[in-house]
Tab-separated table of C-alpha atoms and ligand atoms in Angstrom:
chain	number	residue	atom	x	y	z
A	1	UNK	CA	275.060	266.420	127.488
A	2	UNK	CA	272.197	268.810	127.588
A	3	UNK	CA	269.393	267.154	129.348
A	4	UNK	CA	269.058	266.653	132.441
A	5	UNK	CA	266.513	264.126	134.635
A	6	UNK	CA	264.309	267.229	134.965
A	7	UNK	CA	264.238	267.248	131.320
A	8	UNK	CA	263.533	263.871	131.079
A	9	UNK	CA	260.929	263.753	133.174
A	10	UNK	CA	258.950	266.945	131.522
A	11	UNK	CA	259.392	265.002	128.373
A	12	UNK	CA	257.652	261.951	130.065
A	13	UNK	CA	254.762	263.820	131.438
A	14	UNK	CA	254.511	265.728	128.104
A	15	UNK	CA	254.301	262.119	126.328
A	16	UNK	CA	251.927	260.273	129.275
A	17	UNK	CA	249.488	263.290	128.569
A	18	UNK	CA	249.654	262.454	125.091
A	19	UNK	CA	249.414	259.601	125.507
A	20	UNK	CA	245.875	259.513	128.070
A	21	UNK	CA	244.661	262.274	125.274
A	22	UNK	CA	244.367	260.019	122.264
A	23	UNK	CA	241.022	259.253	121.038
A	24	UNK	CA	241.524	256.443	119.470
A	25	UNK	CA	244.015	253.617	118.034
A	26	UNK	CA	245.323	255.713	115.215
A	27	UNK	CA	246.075	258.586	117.544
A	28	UNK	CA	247.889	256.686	119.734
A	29	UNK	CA	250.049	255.286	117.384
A	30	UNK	CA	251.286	258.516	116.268
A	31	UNK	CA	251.851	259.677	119.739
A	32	UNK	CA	253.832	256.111	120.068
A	33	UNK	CA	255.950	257.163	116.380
A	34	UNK	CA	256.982	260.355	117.742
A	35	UNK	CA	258.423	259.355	121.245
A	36	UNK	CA	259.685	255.743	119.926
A	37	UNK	CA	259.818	255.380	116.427
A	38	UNK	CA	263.283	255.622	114.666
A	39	UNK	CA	263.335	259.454	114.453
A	40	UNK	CA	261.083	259.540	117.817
A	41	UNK	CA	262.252	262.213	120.583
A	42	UNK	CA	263.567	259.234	123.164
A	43	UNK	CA	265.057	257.201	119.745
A	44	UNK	CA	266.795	260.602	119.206
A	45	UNK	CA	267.980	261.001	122.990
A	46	UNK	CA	268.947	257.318	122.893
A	47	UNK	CA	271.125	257.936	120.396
A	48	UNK	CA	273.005	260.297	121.967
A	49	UNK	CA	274.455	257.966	124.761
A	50	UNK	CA	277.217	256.943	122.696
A	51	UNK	CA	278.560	260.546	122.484
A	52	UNK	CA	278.533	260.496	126.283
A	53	UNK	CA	281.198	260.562	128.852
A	54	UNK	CA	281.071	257.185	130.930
A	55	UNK	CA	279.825	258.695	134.105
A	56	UNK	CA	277.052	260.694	132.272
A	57	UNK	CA	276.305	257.109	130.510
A	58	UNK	CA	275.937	255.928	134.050
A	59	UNK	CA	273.477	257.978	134.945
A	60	UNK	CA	271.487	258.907	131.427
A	61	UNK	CA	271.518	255.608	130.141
A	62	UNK	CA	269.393	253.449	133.192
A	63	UNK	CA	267.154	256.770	132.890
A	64	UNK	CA	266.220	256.923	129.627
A	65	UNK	CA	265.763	253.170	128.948
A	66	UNK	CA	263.442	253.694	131.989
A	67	UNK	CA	261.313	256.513	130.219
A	68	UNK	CA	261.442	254.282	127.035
A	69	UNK	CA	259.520	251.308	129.709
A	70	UNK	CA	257.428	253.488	130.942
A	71	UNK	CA	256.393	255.086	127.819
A	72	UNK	CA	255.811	251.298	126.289
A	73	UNK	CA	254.066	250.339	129.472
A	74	UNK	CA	251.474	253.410	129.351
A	75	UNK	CA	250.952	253.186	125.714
A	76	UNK	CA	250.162	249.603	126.197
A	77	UNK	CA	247.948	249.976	128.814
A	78	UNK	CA	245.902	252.847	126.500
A	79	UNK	CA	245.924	250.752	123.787
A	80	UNK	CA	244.045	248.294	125.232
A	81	UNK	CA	241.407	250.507	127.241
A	82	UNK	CA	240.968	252.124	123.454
A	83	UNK	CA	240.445	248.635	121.801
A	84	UNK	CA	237.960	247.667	124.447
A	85	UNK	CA	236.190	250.987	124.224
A	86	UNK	CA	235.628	250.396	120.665
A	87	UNK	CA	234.450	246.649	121.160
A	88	UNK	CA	232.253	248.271	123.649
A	89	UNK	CA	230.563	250.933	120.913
A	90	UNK	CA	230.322	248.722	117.627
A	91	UNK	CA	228.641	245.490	120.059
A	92	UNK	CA	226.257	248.947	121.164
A	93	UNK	CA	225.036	249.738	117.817
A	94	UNK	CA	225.926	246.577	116.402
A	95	UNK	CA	223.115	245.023	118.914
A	96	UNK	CA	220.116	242.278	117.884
A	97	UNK	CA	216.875	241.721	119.372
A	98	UNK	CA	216.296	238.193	119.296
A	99	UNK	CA	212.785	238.685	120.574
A	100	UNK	CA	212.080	240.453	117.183
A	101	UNK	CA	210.074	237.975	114.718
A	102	UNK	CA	211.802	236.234	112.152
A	103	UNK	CA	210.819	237.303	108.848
A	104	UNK	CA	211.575	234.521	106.450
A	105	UNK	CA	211.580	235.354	102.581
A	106	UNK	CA	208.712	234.694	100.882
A	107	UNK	CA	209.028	231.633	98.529
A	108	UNK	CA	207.302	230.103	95.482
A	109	UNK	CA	203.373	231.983	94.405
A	110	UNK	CA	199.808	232.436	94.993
A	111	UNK	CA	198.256	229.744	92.580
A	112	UNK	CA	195.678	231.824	90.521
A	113	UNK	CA	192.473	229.540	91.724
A	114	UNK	CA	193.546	230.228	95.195
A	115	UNK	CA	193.933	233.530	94.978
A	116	UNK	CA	190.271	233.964	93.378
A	117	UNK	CA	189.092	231.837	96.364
A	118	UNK	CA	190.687	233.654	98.547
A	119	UNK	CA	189.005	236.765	97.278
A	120	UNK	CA	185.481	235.301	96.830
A	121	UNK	CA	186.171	234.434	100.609
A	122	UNK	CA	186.951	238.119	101.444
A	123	UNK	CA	184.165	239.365	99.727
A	124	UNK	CA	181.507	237.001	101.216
A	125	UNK	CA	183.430	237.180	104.437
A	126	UNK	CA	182.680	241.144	104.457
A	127	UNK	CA	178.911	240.596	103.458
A	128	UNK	CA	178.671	237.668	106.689
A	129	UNK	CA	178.815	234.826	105.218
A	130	UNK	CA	180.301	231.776	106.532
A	131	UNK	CA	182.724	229.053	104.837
A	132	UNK	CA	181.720	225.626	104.893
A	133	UNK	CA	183.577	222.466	103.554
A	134	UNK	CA	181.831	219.165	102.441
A	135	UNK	CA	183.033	215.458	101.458
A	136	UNK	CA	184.240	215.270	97.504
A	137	UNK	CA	182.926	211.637	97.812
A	138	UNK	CA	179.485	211.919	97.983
A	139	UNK	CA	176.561	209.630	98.344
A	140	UNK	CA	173.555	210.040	95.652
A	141	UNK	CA	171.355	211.725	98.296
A	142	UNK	CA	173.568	214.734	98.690
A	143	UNK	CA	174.543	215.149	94.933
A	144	UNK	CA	171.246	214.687	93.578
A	145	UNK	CA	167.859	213.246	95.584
A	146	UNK	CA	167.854	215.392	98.382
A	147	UNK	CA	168.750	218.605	95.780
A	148	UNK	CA	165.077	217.568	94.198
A	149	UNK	CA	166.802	215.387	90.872
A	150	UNK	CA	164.393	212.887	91.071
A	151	UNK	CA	165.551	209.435	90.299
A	152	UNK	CA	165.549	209.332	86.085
A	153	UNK	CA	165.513	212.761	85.801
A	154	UNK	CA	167.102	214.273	82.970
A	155	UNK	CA	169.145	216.591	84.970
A	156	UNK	CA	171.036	213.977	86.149
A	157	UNK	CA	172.659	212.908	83.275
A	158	UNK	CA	173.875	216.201	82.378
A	159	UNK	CA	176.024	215.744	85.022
A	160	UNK	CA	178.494	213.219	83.474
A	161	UNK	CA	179.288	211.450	86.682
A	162	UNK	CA	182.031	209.740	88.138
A	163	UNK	CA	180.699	206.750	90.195
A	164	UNK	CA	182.398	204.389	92.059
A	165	UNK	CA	181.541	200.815	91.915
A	166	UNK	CA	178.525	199.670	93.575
A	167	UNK	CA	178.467	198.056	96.780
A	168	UNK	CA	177.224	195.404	98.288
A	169	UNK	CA	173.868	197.524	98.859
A	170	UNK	CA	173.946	198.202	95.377
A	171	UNK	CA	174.785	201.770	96.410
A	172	UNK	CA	177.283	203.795	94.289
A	173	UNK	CA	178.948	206.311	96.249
A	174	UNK	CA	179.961	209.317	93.302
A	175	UNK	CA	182.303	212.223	93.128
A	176	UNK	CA	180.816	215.499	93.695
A	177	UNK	CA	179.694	217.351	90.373
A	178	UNK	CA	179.193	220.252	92.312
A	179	UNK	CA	179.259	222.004	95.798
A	180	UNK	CA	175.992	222.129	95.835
A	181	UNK	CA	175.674	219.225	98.464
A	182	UNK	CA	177.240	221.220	101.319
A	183	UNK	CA	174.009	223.254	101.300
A	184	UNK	CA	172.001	220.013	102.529
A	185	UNK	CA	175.110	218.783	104.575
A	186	UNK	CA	174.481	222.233	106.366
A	187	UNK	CA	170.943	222.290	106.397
A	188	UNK	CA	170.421	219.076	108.321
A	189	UNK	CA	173.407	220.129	110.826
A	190	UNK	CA	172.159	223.389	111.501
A	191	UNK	CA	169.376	225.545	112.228
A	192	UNK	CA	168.831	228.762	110.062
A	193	UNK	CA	169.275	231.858	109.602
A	194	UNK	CA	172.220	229.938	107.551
A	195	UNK	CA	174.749	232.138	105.377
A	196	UNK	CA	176.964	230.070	104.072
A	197	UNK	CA	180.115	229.723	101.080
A	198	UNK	CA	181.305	226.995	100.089
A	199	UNK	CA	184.376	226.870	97.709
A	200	UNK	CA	185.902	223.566	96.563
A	201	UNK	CA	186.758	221.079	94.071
A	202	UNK	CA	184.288	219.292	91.822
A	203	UNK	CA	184.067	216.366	89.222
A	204	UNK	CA	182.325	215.976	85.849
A	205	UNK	CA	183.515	213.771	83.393
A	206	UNK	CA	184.423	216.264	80.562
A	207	UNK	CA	187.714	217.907	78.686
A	208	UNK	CA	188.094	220.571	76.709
A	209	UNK	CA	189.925	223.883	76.470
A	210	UNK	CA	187.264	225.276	78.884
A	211	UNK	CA	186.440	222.079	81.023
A	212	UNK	CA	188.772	219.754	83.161
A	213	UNK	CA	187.560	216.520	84.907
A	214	UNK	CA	188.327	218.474	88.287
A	215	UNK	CA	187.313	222.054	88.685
A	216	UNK	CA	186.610	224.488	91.603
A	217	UNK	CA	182.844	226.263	92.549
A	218	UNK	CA	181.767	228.298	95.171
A	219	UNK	CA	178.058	227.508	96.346
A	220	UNK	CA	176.093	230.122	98.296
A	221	UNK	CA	172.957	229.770	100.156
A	222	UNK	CA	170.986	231.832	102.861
A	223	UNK	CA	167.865	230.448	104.474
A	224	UNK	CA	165.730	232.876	106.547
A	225	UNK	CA	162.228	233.752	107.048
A	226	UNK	CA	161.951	236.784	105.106
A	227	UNK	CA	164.817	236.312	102.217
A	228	UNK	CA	163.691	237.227	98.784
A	229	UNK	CA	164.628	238.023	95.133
A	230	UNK	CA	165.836	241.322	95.916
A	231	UNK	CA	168.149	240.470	98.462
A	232	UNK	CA	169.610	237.572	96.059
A	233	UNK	CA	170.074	240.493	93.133
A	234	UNK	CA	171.651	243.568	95.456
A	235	UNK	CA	174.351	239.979	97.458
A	236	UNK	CA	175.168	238.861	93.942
A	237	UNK	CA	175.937	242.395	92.443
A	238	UNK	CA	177.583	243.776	95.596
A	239	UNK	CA	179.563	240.818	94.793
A	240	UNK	CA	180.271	241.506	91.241
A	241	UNK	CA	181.644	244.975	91.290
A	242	UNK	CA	183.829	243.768	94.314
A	243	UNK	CA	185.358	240.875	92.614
A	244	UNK	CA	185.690	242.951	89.343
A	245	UNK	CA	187.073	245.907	91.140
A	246	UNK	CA	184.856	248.367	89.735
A	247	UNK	CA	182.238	250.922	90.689
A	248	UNK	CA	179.848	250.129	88.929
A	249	UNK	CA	178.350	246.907	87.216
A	250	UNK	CA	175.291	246.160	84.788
A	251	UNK	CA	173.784	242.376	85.554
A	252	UNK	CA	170.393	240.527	83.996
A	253	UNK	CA	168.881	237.935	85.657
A	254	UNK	CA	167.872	235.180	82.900
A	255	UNK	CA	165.278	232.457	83.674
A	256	UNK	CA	166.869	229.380	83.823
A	257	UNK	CA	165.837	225.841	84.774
A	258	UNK	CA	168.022	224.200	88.187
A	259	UNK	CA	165.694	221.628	89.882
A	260	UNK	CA	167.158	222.885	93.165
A	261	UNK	CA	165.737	226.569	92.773
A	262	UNK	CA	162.474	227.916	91.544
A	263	UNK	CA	162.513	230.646	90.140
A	264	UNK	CA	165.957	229.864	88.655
A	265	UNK	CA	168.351	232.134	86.842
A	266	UNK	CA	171.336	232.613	85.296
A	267	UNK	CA	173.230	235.806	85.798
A	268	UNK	CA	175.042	237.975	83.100
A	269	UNK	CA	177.399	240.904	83.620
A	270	UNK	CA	177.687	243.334	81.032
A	271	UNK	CA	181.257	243.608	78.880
A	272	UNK	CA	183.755	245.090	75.758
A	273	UNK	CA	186.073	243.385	74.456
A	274	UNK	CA	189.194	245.895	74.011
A	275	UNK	CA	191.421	243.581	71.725
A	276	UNK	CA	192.403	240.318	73.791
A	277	UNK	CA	191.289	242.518	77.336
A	278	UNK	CA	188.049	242.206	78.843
A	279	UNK	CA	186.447	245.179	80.640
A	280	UNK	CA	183.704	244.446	82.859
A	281	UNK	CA	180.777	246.661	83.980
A	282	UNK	CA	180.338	248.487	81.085
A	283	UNK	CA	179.578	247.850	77.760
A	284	UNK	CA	176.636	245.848	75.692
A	285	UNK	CA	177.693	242.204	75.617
A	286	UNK	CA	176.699	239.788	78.167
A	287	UNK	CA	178.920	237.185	80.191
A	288	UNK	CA	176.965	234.916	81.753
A	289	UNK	CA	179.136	233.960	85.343
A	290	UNK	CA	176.494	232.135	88.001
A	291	UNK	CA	173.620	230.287	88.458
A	292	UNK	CA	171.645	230.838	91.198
A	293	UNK	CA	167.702	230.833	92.486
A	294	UNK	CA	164.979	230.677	95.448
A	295	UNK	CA	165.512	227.360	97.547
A	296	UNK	CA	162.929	224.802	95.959
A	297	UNK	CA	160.045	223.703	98.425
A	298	UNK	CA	161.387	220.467	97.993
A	299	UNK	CA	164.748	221.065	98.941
A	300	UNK	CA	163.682	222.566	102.454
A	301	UNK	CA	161.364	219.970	102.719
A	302	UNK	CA	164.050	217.308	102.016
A	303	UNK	CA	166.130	218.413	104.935
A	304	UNK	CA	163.052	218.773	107.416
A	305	UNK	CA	162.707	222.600	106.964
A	306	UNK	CA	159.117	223.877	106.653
A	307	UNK	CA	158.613	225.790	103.397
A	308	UNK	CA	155.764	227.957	104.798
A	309	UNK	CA	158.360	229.161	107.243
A	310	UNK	CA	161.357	229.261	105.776
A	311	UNK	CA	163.057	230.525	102.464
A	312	UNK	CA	166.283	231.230	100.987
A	313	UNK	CA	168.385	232.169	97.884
A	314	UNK	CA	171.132	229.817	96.796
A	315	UNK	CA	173.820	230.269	94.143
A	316	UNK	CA	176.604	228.195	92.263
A	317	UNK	CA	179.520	229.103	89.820
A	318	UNK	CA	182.751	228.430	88.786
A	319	UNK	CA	186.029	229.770	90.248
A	320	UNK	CA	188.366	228.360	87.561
A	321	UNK	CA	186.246	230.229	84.690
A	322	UNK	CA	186.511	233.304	87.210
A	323	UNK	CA	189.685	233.589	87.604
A	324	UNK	CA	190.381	233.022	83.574
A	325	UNK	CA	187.880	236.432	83.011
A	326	UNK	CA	189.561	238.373	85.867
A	327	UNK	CA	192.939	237.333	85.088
A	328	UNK	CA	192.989	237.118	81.164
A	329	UNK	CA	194.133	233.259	81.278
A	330	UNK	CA	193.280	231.861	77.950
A	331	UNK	CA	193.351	227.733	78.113
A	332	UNK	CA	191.993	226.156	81.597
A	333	UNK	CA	194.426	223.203	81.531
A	334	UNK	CA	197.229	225.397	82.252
A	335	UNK	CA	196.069	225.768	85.530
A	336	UNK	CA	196.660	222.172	86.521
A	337	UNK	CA	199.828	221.182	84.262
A	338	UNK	CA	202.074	222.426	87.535
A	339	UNK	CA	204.321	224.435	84.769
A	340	UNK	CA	206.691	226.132	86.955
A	341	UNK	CA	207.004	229.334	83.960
A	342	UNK	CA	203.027	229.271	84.085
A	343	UNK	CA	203.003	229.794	88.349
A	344	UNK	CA	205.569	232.051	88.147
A	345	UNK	CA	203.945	234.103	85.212
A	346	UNK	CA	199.623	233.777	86.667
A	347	UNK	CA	200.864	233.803	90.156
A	348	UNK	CA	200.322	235.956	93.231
A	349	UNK	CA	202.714	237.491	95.715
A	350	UNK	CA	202.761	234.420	98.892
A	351	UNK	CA	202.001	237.437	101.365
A	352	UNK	CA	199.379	239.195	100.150
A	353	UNK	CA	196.493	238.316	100.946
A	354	UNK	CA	193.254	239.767	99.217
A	355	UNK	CA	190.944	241.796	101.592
A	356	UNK	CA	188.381	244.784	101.053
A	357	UNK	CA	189.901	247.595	102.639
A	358	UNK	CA	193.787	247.464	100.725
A	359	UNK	CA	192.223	246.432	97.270
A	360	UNK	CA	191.348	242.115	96.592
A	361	UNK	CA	193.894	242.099	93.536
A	362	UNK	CA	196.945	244.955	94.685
B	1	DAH	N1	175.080	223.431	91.064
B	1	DAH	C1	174.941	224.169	89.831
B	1	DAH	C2	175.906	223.586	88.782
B	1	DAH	O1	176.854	222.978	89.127
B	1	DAH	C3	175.264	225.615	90.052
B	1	DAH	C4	174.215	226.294	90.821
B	1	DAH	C5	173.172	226.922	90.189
B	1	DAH	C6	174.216	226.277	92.202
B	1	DAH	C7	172.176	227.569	90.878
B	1	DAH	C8	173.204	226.896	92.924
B	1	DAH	C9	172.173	227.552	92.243
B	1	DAH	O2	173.182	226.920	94.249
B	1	DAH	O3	171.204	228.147	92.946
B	1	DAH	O4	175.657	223.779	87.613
């Protein structure tokens, strides 16, 4: 028998630096295969007990099963200080910052009125206007006296009103047939200069492919000392090429009879027709999209304004018919038939909302 317990223990401190050395698991396993496995260096010495005389037995035998202990023990040992390490580095990189916000995935889309409300908004927003809301159960004196439709008057009936029953007054409270009652609502609560918006639903008893029973408008009005017709053109055109996207826009102001305004008009933006797509701003058709006007006498009158002090543009039109030009939606009854394949088709990304600086529509 060749070795000798010098031997052995060179052999051991050859295999414990090994052994400290490895990197990692996979290393350390190999260093374990050599020294232990089957055909490992101790296996091999191991083996060569049986060969042995009994005294040399004595003595090799209690020795090497002693390296073979120490060897498990160590490689143990580094096992587990590498399996820790390695806990230690993936929980490192592996690490979550539950102070971050959560960002939930958007779900469902921007319904197509809502969006175009939601730009109108941004647009008017921009310009310093205000949004107000009003009641869509309205008395008679909002809807119509106060807006100068004299009892009888024609105008009225073109409204094709929804009224509730009378009560015991005799009074019949109505649904709004336009948002144009939020401008008195705000004129009797507050004091000018007044620059106001005012989007929301409205009523008219009518059905067609381009009129539902409930639609949406946006009213505008401004009341100051000094407002005039030119300020009324350059607020509605700025807001024309905004909401259209475009540069540049040709309008006409038409004479048109509102008993709320005087002088009253109607305003057209210039179009082609490129097959079924619409391009606005240029072009030699007309599109008429508002109605609008100077504040009547009466009107400021009616709400305890004096008209020798005060005047003001106001303007009305309709989001739904809007949103069908900007958008290229053919039938307004789509919009409120809640068809899932129509949403997901019209509708608008949940998180982006319009504003001026990133592009209303993008
Ligand atoms: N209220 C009108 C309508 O529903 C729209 C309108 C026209 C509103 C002219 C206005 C305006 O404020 O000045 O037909």
């Amino acid at each position: 028998m060749a070795e000798t317990s010098q031997d052995l223990d060179a052999l051991k401190q050859e295999i414990l630096t090994q052994v400290a050395a490895a990197p990692d698991a996979q290393a350390l396993d190999a260093v374990r295969v050599a020294a232990l496995g089957k055909k490992g260096a101790v296996s091999e010495l191991m083996k060569g007990l049986g060969k042995m005389s009994p005294e040399e037995r004595k003595v090799m035998g209690p020795a090497l099963n002693g390296l073979k202990t120490a060897l498990t023990d160590a490689i143990t040992t580094r096992a587990a200080a590498l399996q820790e390490a390695a806990l230690e580095a993936r929980l490192a990189t592996e690490h979550v910052d539950v102070t971050l916000p959560v960002m939930p995935e958007p779900q469902g889309s921007i319904h197509p009125v809502t969006q175009v409300m939601d730009e109108i908004i941004a647009i008017f927003a921009d310009l310093g206007f205000e949004v107000k809301e009003g009641p869509d159960i309205e008395d008679d004196f909002h809807n119509f006296t106060a807006l100068n439709f004299p009892l009888g008057h024609p105008a009225r009936d073109m409204h094709d009103t929804f009224f509730f029953p009378a009560n015991e007054k005799g009074e019949r409270k109505l649904l709004r047939t336009h948002t144009s009652p939020v401008q008195i609502r705000t004129m009797e609560s507050q004091k000018p200069p007044i620059r106001i918006i005012v989007p929301g639903r409205t009523y008219r008893c009518d059905s067609d492919q381009t009129h539902t029973p409930m639609f949406h408008q946006v009213e505008g009005l401004v009341i100051d000392t000094e407002t005039h017709m030119g300020h009324l053109k350059w607020c509605l055109e700025e807001f024309a090429k905004a909401f259209f996207e475009v540069d540049d826009i040709r309008a006409r102001f038409r004479p048109h009879f509102f008993p709320f305004t005087e002088p009253s008009a109607e305003m057209d933006i210039g179009y082609t027709r490129k097959g079924n797509e619409i391009r606005v701003g240029e072009g030699k058709d007309w599109l008429e999209i508002l109605g609008c006007g100077m504040v009547h006498p009466n009107v400021l009158k009616n709400v305890g304004l004096d008209p020798d002090v005060y005047q003001g543009f106001a303007f009305g039109m309709g989001i739904d018919r809007l949103a069908m030009l900007k958008y290229g939606i053919p039938d307004l009854r789509d919009f409120f038939a809640a068809d899932l394949r129509w949403l997901s088709h019209y509708g608008f990304a949940a998180l982006d909302a319009p504003n001026l600086a990133t592009g209303l529509s993008r």
